[in-house]
Every structure is written in structure tokens, then in C-alpha cells.
XYZ file of C-alpha atoms in Angstrom:
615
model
C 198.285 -75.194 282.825
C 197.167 -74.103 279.432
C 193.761 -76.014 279.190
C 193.212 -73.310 283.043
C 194.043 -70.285 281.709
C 193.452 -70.291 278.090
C 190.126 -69.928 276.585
C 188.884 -71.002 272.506
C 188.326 -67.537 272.335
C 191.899 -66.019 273.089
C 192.638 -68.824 271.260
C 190.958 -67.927 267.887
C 191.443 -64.040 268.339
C 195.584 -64.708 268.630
C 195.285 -67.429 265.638
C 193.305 -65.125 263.505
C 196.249 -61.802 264.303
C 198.997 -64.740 263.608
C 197.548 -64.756 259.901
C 196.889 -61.661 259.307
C 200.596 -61.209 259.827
C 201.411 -63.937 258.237
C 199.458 -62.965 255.032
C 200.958 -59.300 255.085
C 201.553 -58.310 251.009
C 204.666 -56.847 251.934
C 206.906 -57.956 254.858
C 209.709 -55.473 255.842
C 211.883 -55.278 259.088
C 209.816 -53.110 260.963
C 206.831 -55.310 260.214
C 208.806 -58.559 260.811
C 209.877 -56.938 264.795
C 205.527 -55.689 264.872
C 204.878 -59.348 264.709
C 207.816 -60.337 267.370
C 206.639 -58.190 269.524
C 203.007 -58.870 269.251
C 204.776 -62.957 268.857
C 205.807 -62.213 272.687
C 202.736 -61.257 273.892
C 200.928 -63.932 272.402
C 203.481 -66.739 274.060
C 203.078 -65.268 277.293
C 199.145 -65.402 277.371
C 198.544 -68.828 275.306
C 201.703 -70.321 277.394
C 200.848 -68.608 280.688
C 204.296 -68.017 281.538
C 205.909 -64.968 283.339
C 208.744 -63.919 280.706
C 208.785 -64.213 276.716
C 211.924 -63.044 274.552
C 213.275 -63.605 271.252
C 216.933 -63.700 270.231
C 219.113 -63.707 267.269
C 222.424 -65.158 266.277
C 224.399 -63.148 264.828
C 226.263 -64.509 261.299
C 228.871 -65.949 262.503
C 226.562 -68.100 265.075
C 228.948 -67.704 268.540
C 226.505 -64.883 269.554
C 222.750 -64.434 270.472
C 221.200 -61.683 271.448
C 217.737 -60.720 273.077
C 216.262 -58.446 270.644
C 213.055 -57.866 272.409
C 211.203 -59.032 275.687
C 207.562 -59.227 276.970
C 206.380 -59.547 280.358
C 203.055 -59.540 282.262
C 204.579 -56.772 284.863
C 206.907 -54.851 282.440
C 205.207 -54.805 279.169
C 207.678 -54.954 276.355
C 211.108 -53.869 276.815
C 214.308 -54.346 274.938
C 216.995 -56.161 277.690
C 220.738 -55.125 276.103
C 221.987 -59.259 276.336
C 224.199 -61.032 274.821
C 225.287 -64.607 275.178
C 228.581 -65.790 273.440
C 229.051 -69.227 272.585
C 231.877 -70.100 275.062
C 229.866 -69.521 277.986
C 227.514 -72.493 276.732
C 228.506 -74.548 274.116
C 226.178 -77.358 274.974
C 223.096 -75.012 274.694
C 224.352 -73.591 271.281
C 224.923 -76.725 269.713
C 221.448 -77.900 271.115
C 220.146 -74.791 269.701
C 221.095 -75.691 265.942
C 219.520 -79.625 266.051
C 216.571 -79.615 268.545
C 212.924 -78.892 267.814
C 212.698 -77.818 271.706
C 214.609 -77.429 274.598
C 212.780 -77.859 277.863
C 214.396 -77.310 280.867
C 212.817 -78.035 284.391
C 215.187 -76.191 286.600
C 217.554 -73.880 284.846
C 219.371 -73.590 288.396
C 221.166 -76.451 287.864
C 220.928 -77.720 283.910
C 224.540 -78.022 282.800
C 223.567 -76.175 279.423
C 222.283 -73.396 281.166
C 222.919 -72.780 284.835
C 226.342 -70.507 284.375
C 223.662 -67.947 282.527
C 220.332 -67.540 284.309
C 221.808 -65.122 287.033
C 223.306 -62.734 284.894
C 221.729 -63.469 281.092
C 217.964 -64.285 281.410
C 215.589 -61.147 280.962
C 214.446 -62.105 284.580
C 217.899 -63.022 286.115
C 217.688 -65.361 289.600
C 214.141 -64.923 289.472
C 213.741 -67.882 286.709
C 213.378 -71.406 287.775
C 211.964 -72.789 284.923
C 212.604 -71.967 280.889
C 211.254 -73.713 277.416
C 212.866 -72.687 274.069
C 211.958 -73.223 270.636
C 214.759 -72.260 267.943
C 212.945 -69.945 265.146
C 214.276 -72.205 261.600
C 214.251 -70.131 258.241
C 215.204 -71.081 255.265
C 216.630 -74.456 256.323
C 218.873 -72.680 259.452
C 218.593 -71.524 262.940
C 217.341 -67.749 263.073
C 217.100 -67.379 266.691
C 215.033 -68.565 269.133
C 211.832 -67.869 271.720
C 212.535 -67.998 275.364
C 209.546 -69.055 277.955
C 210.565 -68.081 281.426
C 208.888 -68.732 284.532
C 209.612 -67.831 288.542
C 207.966 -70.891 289.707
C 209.155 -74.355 289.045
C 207.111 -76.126 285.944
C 207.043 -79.506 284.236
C 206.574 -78.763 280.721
C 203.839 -80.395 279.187
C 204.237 -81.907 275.116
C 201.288 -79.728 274.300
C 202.958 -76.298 274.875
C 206.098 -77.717 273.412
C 203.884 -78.220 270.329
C 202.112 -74.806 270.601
C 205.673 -72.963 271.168
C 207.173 -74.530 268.162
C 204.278 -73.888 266.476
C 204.241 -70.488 266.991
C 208.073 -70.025 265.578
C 206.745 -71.493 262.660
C 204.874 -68.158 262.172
C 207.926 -65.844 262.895
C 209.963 -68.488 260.310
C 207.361 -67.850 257.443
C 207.843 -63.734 257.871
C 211.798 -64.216 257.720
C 211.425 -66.747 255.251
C 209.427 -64.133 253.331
C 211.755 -61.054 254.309
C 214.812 -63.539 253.081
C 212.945 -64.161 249.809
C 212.201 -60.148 249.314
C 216.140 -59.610 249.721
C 216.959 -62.336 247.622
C 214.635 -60.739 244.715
C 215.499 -57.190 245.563
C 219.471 -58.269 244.769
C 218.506 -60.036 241.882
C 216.429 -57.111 240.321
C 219.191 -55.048 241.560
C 221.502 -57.439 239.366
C 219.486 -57.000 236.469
C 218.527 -53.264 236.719
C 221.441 -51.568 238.438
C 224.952 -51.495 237.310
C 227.503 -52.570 239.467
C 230.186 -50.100 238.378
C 228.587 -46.955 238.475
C 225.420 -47.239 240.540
C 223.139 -45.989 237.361
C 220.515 -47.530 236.039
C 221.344 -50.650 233.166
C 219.452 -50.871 229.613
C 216.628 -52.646 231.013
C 215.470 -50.892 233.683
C 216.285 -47.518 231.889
C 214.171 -48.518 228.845
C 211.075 -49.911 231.246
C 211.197 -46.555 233.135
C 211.257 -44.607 230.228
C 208.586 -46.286 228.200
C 207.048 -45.397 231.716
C 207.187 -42.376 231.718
C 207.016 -41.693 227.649
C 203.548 -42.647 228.321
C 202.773 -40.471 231.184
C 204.027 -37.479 228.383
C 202.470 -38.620 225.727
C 202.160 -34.917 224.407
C 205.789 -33.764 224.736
C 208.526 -35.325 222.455
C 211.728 -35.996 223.839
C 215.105 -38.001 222.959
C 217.682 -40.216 224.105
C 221.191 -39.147 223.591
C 224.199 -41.800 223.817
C 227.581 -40.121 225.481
C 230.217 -42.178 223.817
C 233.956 -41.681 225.465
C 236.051 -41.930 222.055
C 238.552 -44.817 221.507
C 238.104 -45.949 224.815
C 239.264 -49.330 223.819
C 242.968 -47.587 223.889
C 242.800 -46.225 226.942
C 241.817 -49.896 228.411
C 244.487 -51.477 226.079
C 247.162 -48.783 227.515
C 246.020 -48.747 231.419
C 244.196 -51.979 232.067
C 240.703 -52.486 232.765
C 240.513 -52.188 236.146
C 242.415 -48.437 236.210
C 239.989 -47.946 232.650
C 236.915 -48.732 235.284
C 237.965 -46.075 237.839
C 237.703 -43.813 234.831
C 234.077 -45.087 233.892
C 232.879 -44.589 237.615
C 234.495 -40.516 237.482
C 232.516 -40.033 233.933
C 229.270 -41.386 235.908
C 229.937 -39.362 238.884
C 230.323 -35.731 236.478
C 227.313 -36.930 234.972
C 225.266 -37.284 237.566
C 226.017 -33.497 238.484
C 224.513 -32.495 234.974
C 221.407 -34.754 234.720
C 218.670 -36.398 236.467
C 220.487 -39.604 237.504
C 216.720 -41.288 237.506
C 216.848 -40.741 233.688
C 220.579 -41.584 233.287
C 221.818 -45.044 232.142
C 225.119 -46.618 231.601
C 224.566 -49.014 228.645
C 227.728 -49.924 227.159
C 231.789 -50.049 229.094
C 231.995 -46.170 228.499
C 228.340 -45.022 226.944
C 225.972 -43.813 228.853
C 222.142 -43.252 227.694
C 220.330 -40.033 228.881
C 216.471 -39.071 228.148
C 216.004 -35.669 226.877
C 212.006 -33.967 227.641
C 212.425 -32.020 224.350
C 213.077 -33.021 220.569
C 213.887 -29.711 219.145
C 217.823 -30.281 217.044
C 218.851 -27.373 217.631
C 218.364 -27.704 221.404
C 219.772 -30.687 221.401
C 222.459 -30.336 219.657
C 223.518 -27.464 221.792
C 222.659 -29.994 225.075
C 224.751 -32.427 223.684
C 227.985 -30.483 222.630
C 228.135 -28.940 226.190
C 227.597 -31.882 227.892
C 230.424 -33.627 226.033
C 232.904 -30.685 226.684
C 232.143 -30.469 230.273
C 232.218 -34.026 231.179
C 236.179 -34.140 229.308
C 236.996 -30.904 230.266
C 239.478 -31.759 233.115
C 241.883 -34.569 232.467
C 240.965 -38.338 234.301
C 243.371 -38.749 237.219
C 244.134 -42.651 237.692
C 247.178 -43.495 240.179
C 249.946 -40.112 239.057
C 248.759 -40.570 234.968
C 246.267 -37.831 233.211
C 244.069 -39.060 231.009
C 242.560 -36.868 228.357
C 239.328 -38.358 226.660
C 236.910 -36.886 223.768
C 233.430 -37.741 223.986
C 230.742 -37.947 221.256
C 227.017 -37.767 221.466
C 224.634 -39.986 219.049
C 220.705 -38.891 219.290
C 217.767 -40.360 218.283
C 214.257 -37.861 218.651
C 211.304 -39.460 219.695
C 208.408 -40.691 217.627
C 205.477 -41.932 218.849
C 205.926 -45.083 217.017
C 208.549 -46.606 218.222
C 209.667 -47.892 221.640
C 212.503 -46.621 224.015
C 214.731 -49.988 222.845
C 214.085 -48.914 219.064
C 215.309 -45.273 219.918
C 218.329 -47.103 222.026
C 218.923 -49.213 218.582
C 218.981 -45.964 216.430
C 221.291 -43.976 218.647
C 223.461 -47.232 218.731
C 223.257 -47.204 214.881
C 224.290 -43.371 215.044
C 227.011 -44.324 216.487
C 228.328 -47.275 214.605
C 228.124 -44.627 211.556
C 230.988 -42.387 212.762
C 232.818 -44.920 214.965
C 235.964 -43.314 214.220
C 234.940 -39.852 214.294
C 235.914 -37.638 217.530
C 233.904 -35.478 219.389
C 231.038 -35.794 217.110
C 227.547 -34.711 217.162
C 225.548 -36.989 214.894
C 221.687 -37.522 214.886
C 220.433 -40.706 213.811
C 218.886 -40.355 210.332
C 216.685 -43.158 208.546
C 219.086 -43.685 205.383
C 221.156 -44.977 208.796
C 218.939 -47.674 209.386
C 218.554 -48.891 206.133
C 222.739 -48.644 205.729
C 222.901 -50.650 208.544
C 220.187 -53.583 207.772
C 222.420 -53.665 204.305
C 225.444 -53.729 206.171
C 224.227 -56.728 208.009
C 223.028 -58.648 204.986
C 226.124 -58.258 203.732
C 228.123 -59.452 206.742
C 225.763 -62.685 206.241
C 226.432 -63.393 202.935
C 230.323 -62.499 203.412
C 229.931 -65.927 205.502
C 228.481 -67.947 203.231
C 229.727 -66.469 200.059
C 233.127 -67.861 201.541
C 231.009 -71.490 202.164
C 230.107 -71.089 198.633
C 233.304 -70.340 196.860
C 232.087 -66.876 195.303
C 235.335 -65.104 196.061
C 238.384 -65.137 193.610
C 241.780 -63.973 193.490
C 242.784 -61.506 191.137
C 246.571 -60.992 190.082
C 248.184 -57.618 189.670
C 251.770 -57.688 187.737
C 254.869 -56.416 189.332
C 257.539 -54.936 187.207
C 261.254 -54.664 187.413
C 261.660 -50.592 186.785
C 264.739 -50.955 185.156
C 264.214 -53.744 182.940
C 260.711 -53.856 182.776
C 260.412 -57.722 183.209
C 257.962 -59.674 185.133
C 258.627 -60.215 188.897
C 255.884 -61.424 190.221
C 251.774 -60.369 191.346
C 250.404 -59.028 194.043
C 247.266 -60.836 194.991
C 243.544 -59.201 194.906
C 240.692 -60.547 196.983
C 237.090 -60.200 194.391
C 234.148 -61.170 195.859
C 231.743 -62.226 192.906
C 228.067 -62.036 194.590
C 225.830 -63.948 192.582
C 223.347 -61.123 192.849
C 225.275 -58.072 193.006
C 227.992 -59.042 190.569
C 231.705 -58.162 191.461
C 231.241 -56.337 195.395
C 233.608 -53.646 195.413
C 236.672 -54.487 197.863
C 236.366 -50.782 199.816
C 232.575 -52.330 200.035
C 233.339 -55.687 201.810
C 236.863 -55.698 203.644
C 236.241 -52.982 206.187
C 233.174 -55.098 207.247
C 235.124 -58.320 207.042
C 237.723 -56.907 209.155
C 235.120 -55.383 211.926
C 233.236 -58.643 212.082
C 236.338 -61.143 212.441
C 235.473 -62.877 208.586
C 238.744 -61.422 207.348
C 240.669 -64.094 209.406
C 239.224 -66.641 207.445
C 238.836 -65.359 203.844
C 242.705 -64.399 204.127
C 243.886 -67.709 205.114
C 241.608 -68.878 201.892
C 243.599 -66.146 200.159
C 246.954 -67.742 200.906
C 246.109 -71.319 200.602
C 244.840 -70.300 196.815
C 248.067 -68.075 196.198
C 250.576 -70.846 197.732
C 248.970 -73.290 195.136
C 249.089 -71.156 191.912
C 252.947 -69.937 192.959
C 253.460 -73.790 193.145
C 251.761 -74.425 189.618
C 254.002 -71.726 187.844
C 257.029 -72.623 190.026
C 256.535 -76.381 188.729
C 256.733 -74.461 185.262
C 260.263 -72.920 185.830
C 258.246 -69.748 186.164
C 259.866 -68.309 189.448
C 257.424 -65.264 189.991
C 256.650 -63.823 193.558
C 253.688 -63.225 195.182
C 252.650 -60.271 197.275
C 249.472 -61.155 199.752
C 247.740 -58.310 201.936
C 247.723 -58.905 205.534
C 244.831 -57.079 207.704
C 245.915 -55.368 210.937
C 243.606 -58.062 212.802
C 244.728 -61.199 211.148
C 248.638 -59.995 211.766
C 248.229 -59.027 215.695
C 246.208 -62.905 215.690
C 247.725 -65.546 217.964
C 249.549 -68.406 215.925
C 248.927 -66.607 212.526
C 252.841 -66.947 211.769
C 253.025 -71.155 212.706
C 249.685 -71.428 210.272
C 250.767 -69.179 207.181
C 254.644 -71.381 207.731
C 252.577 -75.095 207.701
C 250.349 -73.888 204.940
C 253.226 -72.895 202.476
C 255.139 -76.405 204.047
C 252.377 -78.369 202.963
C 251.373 -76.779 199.685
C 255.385 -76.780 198.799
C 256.351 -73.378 198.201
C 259.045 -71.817 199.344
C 258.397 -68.610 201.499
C 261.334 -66.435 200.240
C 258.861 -65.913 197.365
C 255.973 -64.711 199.657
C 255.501 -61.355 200.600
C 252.753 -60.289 203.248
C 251.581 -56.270 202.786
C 250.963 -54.687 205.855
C 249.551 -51.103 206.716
C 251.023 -48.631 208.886
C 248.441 -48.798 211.257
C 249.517 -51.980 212.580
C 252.714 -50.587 214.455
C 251.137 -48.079 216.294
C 248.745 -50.818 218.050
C 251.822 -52.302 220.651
C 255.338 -51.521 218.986
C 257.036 -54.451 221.087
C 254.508 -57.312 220.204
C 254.434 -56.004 216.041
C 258.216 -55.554 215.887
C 257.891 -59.789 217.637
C 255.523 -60.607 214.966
C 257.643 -58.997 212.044
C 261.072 -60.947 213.852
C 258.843 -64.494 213.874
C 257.609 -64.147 209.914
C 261.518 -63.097 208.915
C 262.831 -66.029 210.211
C 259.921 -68.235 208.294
C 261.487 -66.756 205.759
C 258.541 -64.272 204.781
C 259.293 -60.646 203.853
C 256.794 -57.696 205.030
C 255.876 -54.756 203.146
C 254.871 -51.734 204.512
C 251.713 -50.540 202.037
C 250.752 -47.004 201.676
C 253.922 -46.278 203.069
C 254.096 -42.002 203.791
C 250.592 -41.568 204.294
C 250.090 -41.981 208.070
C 252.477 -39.895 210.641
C 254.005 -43.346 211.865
C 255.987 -44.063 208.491
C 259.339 -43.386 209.575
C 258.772 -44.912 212.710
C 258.725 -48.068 210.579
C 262.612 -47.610 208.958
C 263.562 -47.194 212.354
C 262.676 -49.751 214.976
C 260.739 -52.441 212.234
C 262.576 -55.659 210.746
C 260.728 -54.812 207.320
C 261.917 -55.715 203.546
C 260.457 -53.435 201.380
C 258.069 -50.324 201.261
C 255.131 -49.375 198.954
C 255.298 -46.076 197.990
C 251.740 -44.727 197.771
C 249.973 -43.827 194.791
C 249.247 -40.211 195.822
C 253.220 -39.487 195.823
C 253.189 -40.621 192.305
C 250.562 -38.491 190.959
C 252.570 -35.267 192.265
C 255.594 -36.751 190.447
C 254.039 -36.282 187.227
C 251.731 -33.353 187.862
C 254.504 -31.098 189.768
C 258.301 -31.774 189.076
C 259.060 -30.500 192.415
C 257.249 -33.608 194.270
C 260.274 -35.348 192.854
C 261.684 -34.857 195.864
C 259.645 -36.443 198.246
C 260.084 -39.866 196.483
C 263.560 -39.559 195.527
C 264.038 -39.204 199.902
C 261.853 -41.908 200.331
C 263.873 -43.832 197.706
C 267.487 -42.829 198.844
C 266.342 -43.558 202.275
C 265.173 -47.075 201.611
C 268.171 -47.877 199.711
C 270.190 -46.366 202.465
C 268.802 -49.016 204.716
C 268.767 -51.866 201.968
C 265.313 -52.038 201.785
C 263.223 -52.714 198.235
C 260.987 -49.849 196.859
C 257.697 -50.633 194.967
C 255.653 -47.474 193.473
C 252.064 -48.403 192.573
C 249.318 -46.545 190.532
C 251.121 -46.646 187.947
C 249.181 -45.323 184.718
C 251.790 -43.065 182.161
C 255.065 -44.332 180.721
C 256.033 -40.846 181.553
C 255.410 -42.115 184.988
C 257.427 -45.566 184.832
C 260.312 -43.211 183.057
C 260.610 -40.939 185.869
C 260.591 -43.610 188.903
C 263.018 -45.448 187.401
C 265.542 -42.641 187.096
C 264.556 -41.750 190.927
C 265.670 -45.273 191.489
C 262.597 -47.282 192.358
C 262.838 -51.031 192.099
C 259.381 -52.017 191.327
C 256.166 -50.922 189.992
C 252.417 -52.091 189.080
C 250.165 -50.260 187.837
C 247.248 -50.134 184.968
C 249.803 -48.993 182.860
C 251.100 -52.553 182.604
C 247.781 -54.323 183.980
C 244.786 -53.977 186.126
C 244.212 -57.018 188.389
C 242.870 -59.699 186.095
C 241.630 -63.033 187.421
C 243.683 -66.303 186.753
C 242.263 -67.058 182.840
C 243.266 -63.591 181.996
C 246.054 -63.719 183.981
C 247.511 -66.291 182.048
C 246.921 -64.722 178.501
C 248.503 -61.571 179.928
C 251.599 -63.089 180.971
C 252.115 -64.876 177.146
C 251.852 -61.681 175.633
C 253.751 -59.331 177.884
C 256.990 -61.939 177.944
C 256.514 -61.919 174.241
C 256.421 -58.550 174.029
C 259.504 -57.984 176.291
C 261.554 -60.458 174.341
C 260.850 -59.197 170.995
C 261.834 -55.763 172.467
């Protein structure tokens, strides 16, 4: 039948169409149903048969249905069928494992004869039918349907040329599959999930983009910060802290071009600027933050009332959109705990930073290479005036730098995580020396500071208890120093921690105590020992009788709840005189001795209990 009615010529004129299609640069939908239909029309001339359709399953695979039909009377139509997999299961299943199905006389074919009257394009007009499933990427697509009204004995070479022909329709879905496969994973890598906006990387390739196309005009990139958001997560949860993130994004987009809008952090979001004049900016920025805060965050029946800073870096023609994103970044790092802030990134930034980082480096291997000491600061008895014990002093001898001030190294070491480690090196080193003077009948205490981090840790109470275990001290003669700022971070899990250290025997100190509004909060609900009285409450004592007062109520409060006062900064004798009548139990102080490390340490101590005995 084919070798009759089917010339080289149609041949080579449908072949050279097929690849044409084929070899389309881009393959969407409407291009991938051009080439069915034209697929249809092709079948039904190089076949010679009266009917050609093509079906789809849908995704579960119990339905198929005829998405488009060509015939030599009707021209191309679109039948509304659908065959469900209960009416032939046979056919299905043959469907999903055979190359072809051929069938002589549909009238009667088990598979098939329930359907042809009511769900072949042609109805009780078919008598004969040869399918070929359409495979892409390794499953069953759908299939082409041949359909004749006479009888016909299929032949193997249009079995061949109908499966060859899905092959064609398989390489455009297989193509189309690929495009949505790429599309999602660009999508993965360029769009955020949360908010919709654009992430880092395709906001910085865009705007280097478009930087270019303005090459006159300098602009600016301005990060929107939401303040502290790390409390509102800790407070709420992260998935109630993301509905808050999607509302910011939404009042955003109302503000700014959402193609120039990026969210590039959990709540910062990146927005490009056409202008770099300051003052402009500045006034940009300010608004932007007030409006996008202005109304309180509504998550379940809670308001949530957020502050939001802006960090800006202005263009320069020298540097790329990821350098300005690494500036504004820096910007922000500078006043991390400043609120609603307007801060422009400034070049004495960068080079802060770049020291910053060298310094975070060789905080990790200064600790590999044993450059840190501990220094010793004397505690004194107020009344008596004898020797109770030290409070222990991290030093951090650079070999370069010299001695690194402490207010220079600990806030880094406590942002980057290092403080865990150099303050278990602390106590191990303090444990020992309390067991050398203990060994001596010397039965001093030791007071160790404790950063908010390393307290809050998992298992830091079990490791401080085996450390002192193995090293043989006792821990009634340890005290750990704490700030105030630890209670306010989750009252129930600090008062837990301060419960688990009492009964390893440890007492807690509260340092600084008065200077943050959480003090009292402390003699309240907090399983604490003693209190350090801060040195600013000592310098009114001497400068202004009438701050008296304020120490003598801390004093007669701590005593009221039997807990031990220490006043430090120390410098006068006038000073020691007047604690000690306000009752205070301890002091230190350069007026007895400025933290000294161990070698002076030890001269110190001869001469002082000299001094006290000879007194």
C-alpha cells in the first residue's frame, strides 16, 4: 500500500519538514502541538490511511485523551475523547511495553472492540487501526492512532515508518522536558522560593547588565536589613518568622521595581538605586525603612513590630555589582547592633573589616600556638583586707602586635564561635594553678568569665564538672562571671543552666551587675551567688556622697537575699574605706593590683601576705 501511493518525493519533502522541526532552537508547547498537527498529516499521506490522531495520558496513566485529529475529508479537528483505563486494561498495559500495536479488525480484538463505536475519531466506521506509543524520556507520552474504514493487513514496513515517526514527536518532548527541567533549575538558582524576588545571583548578573547599558549614570545598591530579626525567629519560630519575610517582600514590591529588587539574606533585601547622590539616598532610604515597618506584622492573633536599617554602597565604575553587594554587607556588619540606621559604606570599612578577619585567623592559631595567657587579678576581703582569691584575665600576646587588647579580640571571638574554645583553655589553665596553690595549703578562689555563647552551649556544665574532676579541684572554689545579657536570651533554659552548675557545686556571678535594665530581674527569679557591682557605681561613690545610696541598696538588697557583693575598679583607699562601711564583701581593684601574669603573680602574693601580717 505504501510503495502505490507514496512517491521519493513526498517522501523527502515530509523528511526534510520532520527536521526542520526537529532542529527548532527553541521548542515550546505551541510549537510541540505545530509539529503534531503537521505529525498527523504526514501519517495520513506516507501511511495512506483514512484517520490519524494523537493522544496523551494524563499523569496518573488511567486516562488518554485525543488531543488532536487529521483526516483526508475533515482536515484537522480536535475530537473531545477520553478513554479511561477500566474500559481496556489490556490495551493500556500493551500501550506501556509494545513498540506497536497492530490490529487487523478492531471489531472484534479483545483490547479494543468495547471502544471503536463510541471512542475512535471515526466511530463504527473503523475496521482496521495501527498504534505506535510516542516514548520520552524513558516513558510512554501518548500515542499515534492509524485508522482505516476498510479492512488492512498491516505490513512491517509501515510499522517501522509509524514508529519511526513518534521518534520525531519523542525528540520535541524530550526537548520541551529538558527546557522545563532547566527552566526549574535556573529558577532554583535565580528565584527565591519564599518571596518570589530575584536571589543574589541573578540580581547581580542583571544588574551588571544593566550597569553597563548606563554606563553614564551612577547608581547604588541599598541593603534593607529588618533589625534583630534573629529574635523574632527565636520568639515565633521560623516558619511564622517566614510569613513575616514574604509580607516585607510583598510592601516592597509596592515601592520599587521588583525587576531590580532582591532578597539576599533571611530578612535583607538588596535594591538598585539609578542615582548616587547621599543626600538622595539617604532620604530614599529612611522613607523606605519607615514605610515598610510602619504597620505592625500580623502572624496568627500576635503584632509584630520590626525596625529596619538601610546599608548603601554608591557605585563606582570600578567595581562590580558583587563588590558593591560585599560593601553594603560590610556596612552592615559595622552597626550590627544599631536600630534603624542609615549607614553608607565608607572605605576605612573595608580595611576594618580585612583587619577584622586577619585577626579572627590568627585568634585560631594563636590558640594552636599557645600565645594567650592568663592574667590574675586579686580579690580582697573588705573588712579585713586579706587575700581571697583572683579573678582570671584572658591576654592574648600576638607575637607581632604585642599584648591585643581584650575589648580588641573577645567580641570577635565571641561572634565567630573561637570563644568556646579559648574559654575551656581558660579553665583547664585556672583548674591547674588553683590545684598547685591548693597543694600549697593556699586555699584561694578563682573567679573565671563565662561568655553569653559558651553558657547557653549544650553540655558546657558536664565538661567544665569532668574538667575540674580530672584536674582535682574542688568546684566550691570556682566561680563562673556571667553578664546580664544572658537572662534576657530564654529565662527558663538560663535559670536550668544556673540550677545544673549549682548543683556541680559552681557559684555564678552576675558581672556588671546595675548596668542593664534586667538587673533585678536577676535577684528575683535567678539561683545566683554573688553580684559584681560595677565600676561606674563606684566612681559616683567617691565623686558624689549622695551615690552612696545606690550601692548601699544594692548592698542591703544582696545581703537581704544572702547573696555575696564584690565592688571592682577599685583605685583610692578612700574608696576601699567607704565600701566597706556600706557593707561590701569583696573588692579588686588597681588599688591592690592590676592583673599580673603568673611570675608576677607570685611575687605579688609574697609581699602583700607579708605586708598584711606585719600590719
Amino acid at each position: 500500500m505504501v510503495e502505490k501511493n507514496f512517491s521519493n518525493q513526498t517522501y523527502r519533502k515530509h523528511q526534510e519538514k520532520l527536521f526542520e522541526l526537529v532542529r527548532m532552537p527553541i521548542v515550546t508547547e505551541e510549537t510541540v502541538q505545530e509539529a503534531t498537527r503537521y505529525m498527523c498529516e504526514i501519517v495520513a499521506d506516507m501511511l495512506a490511511v483514512d484517520t490519524v490522531s494523537i493522544w496523551y495520558f494524563d499523569a496518573s496513566y488511567r486516562a488518554i485523551s485525543c488531543q488532536v485529529a487529521y483526516s483526508h475529508e475533515s482536515g484537522t479537528h480536535y475530537p473531545k475523547l477520553t478513554v479511561h483505563r477500566e474500559l481496556a486494561p489490556d490495551y493500556f498495559d500493551a500501550l506501556q511495553k509494545d513498540r506497536v500495536l497492530a490490529f487487523e479488525d478492531v471489531r472484534n480484538h479483545p483490547w479494543v472492540k468495547e471502544l471503536y463505536t463510541d471512542y475512535f475519531v471515526e466511530g463504527q466506521r473503523i475496521q482496521s487501526m495501527l498504534d505506535a506509543p510516542i516514548y520520552a524520556n524513558n516513558r510512554v507520552k501518548g500515542v499515534i492512532c492509524c485508522e482505516t474504514f476498510s479492512p488492512r493487513e498491516w505490513t512491517y514496513l509501515e510499522e517501522l515508518i509509524v514508529s519511526t515517526l513518534t521518534d520525531f514527536i519523542a525528540i520535541l518532548y524530550f526537548r520541551l522536558d529538558r527546557q522545563a527541567v532547566d527552566t526549574h533549575i535556573r529558577r532554583l538558582a535565580y528565584i527565591d522560593e519564599l518571596t518570589g524576588l530575584l536571589k543574589d545571583t541573578g540580581f547581580i548578573e542583571k544588574m551588571d547588565e544593566e550597569r553597563q547599558l548606563q554606563s553614564k549614570q551612577l547608581g547604588a545598591l541599598v541593603y534593607l536589613k529588618v533589625d534583630d530579626f534573629r529574635s523574632v525567629e527565636d520568639a515565633i519560630g521560623i516558619e511564622k518568622s517566614d510569613e513575616i519575610v514574604r509580607e516585607v517582600a510583598n510592601r516592597l514590591r509596592r515601592y520599587v521595581d521588583e525587576s531590580k529588587l532582591s532578597r539576599m539574606s533571611q530578612s535583607g533585601f538588596a535594591i538598585w538605586l539609578p542615582y548616587g547622590d547621599r543626600i538622595k539616598l539617604n532620604a530614599v532610604a529612611d522613607e523606605l525603612c519607615e514605610v515598610l515597618v510602619r504597620d505592625p506584622f500580623l502572624v496568627d492573633e500576635l503584632e509584630v513590630i520590626l525596625t529596619m536599617s538601610a546599608f548603601i554602597a554608591v557605585e563606582q565604575k570600578d567595581i562590580t555589582t558583587l563588590e558593591m553587594v560585599h560593601r553594603a554587607r560590610i556596612a552592615a556588619s559595622e552597626r550590627a547592633f544599631q536600630r534603624a540606621a542609615i549607614v553608607f559604606y565608607e572605605e576605612e570599612m573595608g580595611t576594618k573589616a580585612a583587619n577584622r578577619l586577619i585577626l579572627e585567623m590568627n585568634l585560631r592559631s594563636g590558640l594552636a600556638g599557645n600565645e594567650f595567657m592568663l592574667y590574675y587579678q586579686p580579690k580582697i576581703d573588705a573588712m579585713t583586707g586579706a587575700l581571697r582569691g583572683f579573678e582570671g584575665l584572658m591576654r592574648w600576646n600576638h607575637p607581632e602586635r604585642g599584648l591585643v587588647p581584650p575589648l580588641d579580640f573577645i567580641p570577635l571571638a565571641e561572634s565567630t564561635g573561637v570563644i568556646i574554645d579559648l574559654e575551656e583553655w581558660v579553665f583547664v589553665t585556672a583548674c591547674r594553678q588553683l590545684k598547685r596553690w591548693h597543694d600549697r595549703g593556699e586555699w584561694y578562689s578563682l573567679a573565671l568569665n563565662l561568655s553569653a555563647r559558651h553558657f547557653l552551649s549544650e553540655g558546657v556544665v558536664e565538661k567544665f564538672a569532668q574538667i575540674a574532676r580530672e584536674e582535682g579541684v574542688c568546684t566550691s572554689y570556682l566561680t563562673l562571671e556571667i553578664t546580664e545579657s544572658v537572662g534576657m536570651e530564654n529565662q527558663q533554659h538560663v535559670i536550668d543552666r544556673f540550677v545544673a552548675f549549682r548543683e556541680e557545686g559552681f557559684s555564678i556571678s552576675i558581672d556588671d551587675f546595675g548596668t542593664g535594665f534586667s538587673a533585678f530581674v536577676y535577684l528575683k527569679h535567678y539561683p545566683i551567688h554573688e553580684i559584681k557591682i560595677d565600676r561606674q557605681f563606684i566612681q559616683v561613690t567617691e565623686n558624689d556622697p549622695t551615690g552612696n545610696v545606690i550601692v548601699e541598696s544594692i548592698v542591703d538588697l544582696a545581703r537581704g537575699l544572702n547573696l555575696k557583693t564584690v565592688c571592682e575598679g577599685i583605685e583610692t583607699i578612700e574608696q576601699w574605706h567607704a565600701l566597706r562601711e556600706l557593707g561590701c564583701d569583696e573588692m579588686q581593684g588597681y588599688y591592690f593590683s592590676k592583673p599580673l601574669p603568673l611570675e608576677e603573680l607570685e611575687s605579688w602574693i609574697d609581699h602583700y601576705t607579708t605586708q598584711q601580717r606585719d600590719a
